[in-house]
C-alpha positions as a LaTeX table, in Angstrom:
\begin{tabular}{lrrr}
\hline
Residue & $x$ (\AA) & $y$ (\AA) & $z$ (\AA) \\
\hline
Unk1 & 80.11 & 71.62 & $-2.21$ \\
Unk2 & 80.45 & 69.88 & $-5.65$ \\
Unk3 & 79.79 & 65.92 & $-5.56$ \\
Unk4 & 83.85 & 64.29 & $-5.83$ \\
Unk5 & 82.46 & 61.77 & $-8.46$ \\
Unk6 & 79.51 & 62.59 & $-11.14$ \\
Unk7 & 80.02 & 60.03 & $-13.69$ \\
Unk8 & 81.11 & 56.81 & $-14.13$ \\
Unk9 & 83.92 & 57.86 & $-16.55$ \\
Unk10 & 85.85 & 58.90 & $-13.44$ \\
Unk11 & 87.95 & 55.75 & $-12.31$ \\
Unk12 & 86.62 & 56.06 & $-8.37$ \\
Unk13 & 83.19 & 55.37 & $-9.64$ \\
Unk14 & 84.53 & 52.26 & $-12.01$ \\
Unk15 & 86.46 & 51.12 & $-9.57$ \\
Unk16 & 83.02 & 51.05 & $-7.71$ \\
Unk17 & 81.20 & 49.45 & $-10.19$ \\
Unk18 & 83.84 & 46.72 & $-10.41$ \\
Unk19 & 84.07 & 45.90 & $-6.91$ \\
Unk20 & 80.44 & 46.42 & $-5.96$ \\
Unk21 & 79.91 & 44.14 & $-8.78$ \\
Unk22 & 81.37 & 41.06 & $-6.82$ \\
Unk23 & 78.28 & 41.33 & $-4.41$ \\
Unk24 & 75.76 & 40.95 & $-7.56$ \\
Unk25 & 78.12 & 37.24 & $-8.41$ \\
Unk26 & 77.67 & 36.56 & $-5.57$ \\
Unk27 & 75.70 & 33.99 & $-3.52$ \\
Unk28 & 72.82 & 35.57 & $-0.96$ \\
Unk29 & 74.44 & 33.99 & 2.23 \\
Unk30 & 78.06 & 35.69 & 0.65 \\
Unk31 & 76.79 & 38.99 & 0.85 \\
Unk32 & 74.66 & 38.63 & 3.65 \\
Unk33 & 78.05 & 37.33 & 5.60 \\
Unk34 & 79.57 & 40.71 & 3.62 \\
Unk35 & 76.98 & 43.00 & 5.39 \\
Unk36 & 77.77 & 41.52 & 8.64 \\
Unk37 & 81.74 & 41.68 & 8.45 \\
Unk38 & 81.25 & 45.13 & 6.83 \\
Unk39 & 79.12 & 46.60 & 9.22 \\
Unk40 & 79.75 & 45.19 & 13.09 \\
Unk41 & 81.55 & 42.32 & 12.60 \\
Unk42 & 85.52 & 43.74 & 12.10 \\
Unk43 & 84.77 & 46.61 & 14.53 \\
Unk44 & 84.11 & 43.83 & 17.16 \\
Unk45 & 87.34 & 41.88 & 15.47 \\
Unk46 & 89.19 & 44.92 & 16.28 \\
Unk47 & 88.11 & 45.74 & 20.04 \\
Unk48 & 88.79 & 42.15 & 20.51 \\
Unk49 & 92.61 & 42.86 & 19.05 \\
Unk50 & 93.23 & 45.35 & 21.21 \\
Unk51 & 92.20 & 43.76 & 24.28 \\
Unk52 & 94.14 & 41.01 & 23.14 \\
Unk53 & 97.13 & 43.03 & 22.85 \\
Unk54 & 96.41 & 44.26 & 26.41 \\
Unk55 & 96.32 & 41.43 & 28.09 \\
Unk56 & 99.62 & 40.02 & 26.89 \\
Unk57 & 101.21 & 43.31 & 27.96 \\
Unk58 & 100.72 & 43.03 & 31.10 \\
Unk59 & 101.13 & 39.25 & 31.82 \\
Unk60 & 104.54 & 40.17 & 30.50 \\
Unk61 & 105.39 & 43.16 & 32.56 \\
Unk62 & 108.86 & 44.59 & 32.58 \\
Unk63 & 109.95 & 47.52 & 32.72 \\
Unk64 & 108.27 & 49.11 & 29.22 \\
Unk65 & 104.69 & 47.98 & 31.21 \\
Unk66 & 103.25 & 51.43 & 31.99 \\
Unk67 & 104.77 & 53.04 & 28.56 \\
Unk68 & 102.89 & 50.10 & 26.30 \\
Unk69 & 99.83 & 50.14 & 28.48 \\
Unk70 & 99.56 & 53.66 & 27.83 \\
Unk71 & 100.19 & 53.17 & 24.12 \\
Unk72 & 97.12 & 51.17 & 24.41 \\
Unk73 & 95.06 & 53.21 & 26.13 \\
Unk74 & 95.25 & 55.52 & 22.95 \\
Unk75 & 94.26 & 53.36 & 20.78 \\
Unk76 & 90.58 & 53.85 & 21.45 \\
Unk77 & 91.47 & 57.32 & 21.74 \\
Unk78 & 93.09 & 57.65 & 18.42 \\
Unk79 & 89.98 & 56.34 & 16.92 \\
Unk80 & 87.57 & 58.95 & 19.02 \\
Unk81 & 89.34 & 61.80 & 17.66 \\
Unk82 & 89.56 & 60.81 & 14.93 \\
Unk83 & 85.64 & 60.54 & 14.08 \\
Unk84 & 85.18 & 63.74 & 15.79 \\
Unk85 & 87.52 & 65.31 & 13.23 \\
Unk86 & 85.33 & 63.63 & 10.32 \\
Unk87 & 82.33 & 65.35 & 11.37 \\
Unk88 & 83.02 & 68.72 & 10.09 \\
Unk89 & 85.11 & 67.11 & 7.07 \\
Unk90 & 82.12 & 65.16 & 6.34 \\
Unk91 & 79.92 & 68.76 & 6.88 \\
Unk92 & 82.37 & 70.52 & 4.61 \\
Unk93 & 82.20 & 68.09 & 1.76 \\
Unk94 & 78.76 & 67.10 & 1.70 \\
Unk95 & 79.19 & 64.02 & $-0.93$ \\
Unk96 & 76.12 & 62.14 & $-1.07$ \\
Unk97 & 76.03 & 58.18 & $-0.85$ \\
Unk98 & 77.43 & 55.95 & $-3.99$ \\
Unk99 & 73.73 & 55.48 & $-4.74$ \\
Unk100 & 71.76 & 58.53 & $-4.37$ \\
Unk101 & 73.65 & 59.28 & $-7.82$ \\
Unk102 & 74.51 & 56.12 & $-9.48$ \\
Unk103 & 71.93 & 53.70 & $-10.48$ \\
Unk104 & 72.68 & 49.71 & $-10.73$ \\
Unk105 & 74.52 & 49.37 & $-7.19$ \\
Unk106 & 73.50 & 46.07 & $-5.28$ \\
Unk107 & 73.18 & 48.14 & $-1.79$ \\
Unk108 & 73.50 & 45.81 & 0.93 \\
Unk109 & 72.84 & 47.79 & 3.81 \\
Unk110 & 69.88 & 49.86 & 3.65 \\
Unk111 & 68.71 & 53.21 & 6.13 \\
Unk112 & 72.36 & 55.13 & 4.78 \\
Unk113 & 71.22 & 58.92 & 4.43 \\
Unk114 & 74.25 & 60.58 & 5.68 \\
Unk115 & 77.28 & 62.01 & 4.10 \\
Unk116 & 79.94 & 59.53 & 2.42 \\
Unk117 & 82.97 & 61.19 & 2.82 \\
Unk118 & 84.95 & 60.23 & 4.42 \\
Unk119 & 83.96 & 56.88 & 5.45 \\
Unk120 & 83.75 & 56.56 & 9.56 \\
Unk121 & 84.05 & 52.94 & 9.48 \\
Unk122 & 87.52 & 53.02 & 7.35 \\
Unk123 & 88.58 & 55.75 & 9.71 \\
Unk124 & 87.80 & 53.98 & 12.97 \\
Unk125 & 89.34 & 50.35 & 12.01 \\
Unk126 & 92.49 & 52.23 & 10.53 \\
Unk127 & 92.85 & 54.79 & 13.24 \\
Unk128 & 93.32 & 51.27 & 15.64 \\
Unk129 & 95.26 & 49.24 & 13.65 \\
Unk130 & 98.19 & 52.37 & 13.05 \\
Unk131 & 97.60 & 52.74 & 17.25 \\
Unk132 & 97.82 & 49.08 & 17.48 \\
Unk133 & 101.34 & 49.13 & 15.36 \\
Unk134 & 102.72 & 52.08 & 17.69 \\
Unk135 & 101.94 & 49.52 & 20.38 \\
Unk136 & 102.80 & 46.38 & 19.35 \\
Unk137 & 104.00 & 45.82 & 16.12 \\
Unk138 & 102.83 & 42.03 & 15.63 \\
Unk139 & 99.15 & 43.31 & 16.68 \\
Unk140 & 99.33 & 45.78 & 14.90 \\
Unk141 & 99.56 & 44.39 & 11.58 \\
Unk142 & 96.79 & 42.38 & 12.07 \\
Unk143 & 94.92 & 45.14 & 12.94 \\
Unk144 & 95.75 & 47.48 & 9.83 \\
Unk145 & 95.30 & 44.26 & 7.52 \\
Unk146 & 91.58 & 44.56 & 8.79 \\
Unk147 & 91.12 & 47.73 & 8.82 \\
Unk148 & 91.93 & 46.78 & 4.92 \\
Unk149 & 89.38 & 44.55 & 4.63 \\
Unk150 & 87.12 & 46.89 & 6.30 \\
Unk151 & 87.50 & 49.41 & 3.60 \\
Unk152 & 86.91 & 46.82 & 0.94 \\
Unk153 & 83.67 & 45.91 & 2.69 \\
Unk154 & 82.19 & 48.84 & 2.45 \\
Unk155 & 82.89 & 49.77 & $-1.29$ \\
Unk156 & 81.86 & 45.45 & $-1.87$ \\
Unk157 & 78.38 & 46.70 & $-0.04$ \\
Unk158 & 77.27 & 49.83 & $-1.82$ \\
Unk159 & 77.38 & 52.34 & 0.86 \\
Unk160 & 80.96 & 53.89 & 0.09 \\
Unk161 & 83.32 & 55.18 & $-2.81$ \\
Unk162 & 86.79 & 53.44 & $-2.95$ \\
Unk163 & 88.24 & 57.49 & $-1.77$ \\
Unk164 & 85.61 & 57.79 & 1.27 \\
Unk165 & 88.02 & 54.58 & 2.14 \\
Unk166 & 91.13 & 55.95 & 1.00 \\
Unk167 & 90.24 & 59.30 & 2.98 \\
Unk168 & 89.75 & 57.31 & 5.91 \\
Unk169 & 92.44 & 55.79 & 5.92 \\
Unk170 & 94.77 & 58.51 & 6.00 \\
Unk171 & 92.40 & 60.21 & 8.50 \\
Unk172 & 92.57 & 57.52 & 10.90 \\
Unk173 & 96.45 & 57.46 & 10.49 \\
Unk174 & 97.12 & 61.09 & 10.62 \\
Unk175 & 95.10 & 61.49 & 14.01 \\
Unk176 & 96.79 & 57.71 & 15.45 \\
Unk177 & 100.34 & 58.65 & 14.73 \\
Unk178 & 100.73 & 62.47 & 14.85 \\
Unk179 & 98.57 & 62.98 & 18.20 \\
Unk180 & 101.00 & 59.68 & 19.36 \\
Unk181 & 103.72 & 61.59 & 20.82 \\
Unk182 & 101.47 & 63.97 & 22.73 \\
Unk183 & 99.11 & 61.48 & 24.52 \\
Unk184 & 102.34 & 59.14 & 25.37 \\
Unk185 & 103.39 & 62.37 & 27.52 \\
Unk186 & 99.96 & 62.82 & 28.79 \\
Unk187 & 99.39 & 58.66 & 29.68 \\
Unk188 & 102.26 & 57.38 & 30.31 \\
Unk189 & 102.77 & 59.21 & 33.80 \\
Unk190 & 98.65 & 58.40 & 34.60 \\
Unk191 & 99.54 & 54.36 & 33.98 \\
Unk192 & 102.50 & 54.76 & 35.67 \\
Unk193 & 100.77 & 55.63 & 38.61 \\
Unk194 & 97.76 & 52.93 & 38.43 \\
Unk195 & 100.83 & 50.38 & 38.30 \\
Unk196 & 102.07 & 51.42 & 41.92 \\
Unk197 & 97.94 & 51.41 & 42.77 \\
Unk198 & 97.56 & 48.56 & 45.18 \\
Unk199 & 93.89 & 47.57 & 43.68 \\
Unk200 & 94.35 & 49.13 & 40.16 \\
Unk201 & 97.63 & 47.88 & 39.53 \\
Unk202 & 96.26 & 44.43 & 37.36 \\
Unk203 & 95.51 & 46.38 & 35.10 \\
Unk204 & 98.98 & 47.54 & 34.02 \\
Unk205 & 100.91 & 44.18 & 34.98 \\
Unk206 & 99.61 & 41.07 & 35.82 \\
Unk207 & 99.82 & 38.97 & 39.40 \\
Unk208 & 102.38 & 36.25 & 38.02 \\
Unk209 & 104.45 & 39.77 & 36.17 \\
Unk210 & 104.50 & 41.47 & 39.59 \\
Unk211 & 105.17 & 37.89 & 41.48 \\
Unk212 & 108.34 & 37.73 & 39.66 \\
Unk213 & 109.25 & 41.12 & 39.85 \\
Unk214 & 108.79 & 41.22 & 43.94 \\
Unk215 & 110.61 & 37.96 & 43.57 \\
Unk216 & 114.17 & 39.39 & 42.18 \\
Unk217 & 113.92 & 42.28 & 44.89 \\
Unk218 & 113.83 & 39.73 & 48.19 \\
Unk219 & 117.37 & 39.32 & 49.25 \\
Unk220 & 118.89 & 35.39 & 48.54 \\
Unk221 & 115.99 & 35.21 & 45.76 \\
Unk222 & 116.99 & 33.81 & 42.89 \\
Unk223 & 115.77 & 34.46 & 39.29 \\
Unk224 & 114.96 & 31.82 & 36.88 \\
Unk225 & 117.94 & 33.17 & 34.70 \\
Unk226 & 119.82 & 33.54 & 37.54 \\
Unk227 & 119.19 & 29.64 & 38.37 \\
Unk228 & 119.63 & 28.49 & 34.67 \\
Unk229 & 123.02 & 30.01 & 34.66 \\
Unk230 & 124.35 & 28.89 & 37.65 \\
Unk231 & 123.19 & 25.05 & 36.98 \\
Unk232 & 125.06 & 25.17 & 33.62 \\
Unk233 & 128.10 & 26.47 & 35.54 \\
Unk234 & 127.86 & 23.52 & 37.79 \\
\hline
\end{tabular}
């Protein structure tokens, strides 16, 4: 299929130019950093988010437990599919890297000879970060504002066109938030059911969540609410 940018009169490969440019300014330890960030370092950032995420779910239990867990558990999910479904966009396309076709690009990461659109790393970080909202919205903007930065990385390093990004993007957010309602069905029920799990049950709500919730069901037991209210009354 015809290359999506052939010159650099069209504004994707300017806009290219321009950012990719910043890495020439730039200090050797800067980009060096760059390549890093770009290419491991906010994928690791992101797992880290999510299991973040997780674990404050369940040491605050409740009722919504199971439903958020399961939200979580598609967040990885979301970003599997998601990649699958690139492969045959990325098939279809067949646009070559930034700089098998334009000359002057400081490439910082070197061994790229697949396809460019769309870009898998935009799609991945993006595809968490919109599962991440669904889940939690706090996380979850802290997880799309680096999947941002993700897709600025890899224009800033040579190895992508600012619409590879842009495609991943909505990739990664098409696949996180229309598949959403489906795999909630699917998971929900399945994390419901490791929460009543005697040994896999931590992993839904945590020991001092499921103290407290065995707590308000023993007769004469008091809640901490229960106790705040009646010491004000006193």
């Amino acid at each position: 299929m015809a290359v999506l940018a052939e010159s650099g009169s069209n504004p994707d490969v300017g806009l290219l130019y321009d950012i990719n440019g910043l890495a020439k300014d730039a200090p050797h330890w800067f980009d060096r950093t760059m390549e890093f960030v770009g290419e491991y370092g906010l994928l690791l950032a992101m797992v880290l988010l999510v299991l973040w995420c997780w674990w404050t779910v369940r040491r605050r239990g409740g009722e919504d437990a199971a439903p958020s867990v399961a939200a979580l558990v598609w967040v990885p999910l979301a970003a599997g599919i998601a990649v699958l479904v690139n492969v045959p966009i990325r098939g279809f396309v067949e646009r070559p890297r930034p700089f098998v076709q334009h000359q002057g690009l400081d490439v910082l990461v070197s061994g790229k000879t697949d396809y460019s659109f769309v870009s898998d790393h935009a799609t991945i970080t993006m595809a968490l970060g919109v599962g991440l909202f669904v889940a939690h919205r706090r996380f979850g903007l802290v997880g799309i504002g680096l999947a941002l930065l993700e897709g600025f990385c890899r224009v800033f390093m040579g190895v992508h066109y600012p619409t590879d990004v842009v495609g991943g993007f909505a990739l990664g957010t098409a696949v996180a938030l229309l598949l959403s309602p489906l795999a909630m069905a699917l998971l929900t029920p399945l994390m419901r059911a490791v929460e009543r799990s005697p040994r896999a049950g931590w992993l839904v709500r945590g020991r001092a969540a499921e103290s407290g919730r065995h707590d308000a069901l023993l007769p004469g037991v008091r809640t901490s609410a229960e106790s705040e209210e009646r010491d004000l009354a006193a």
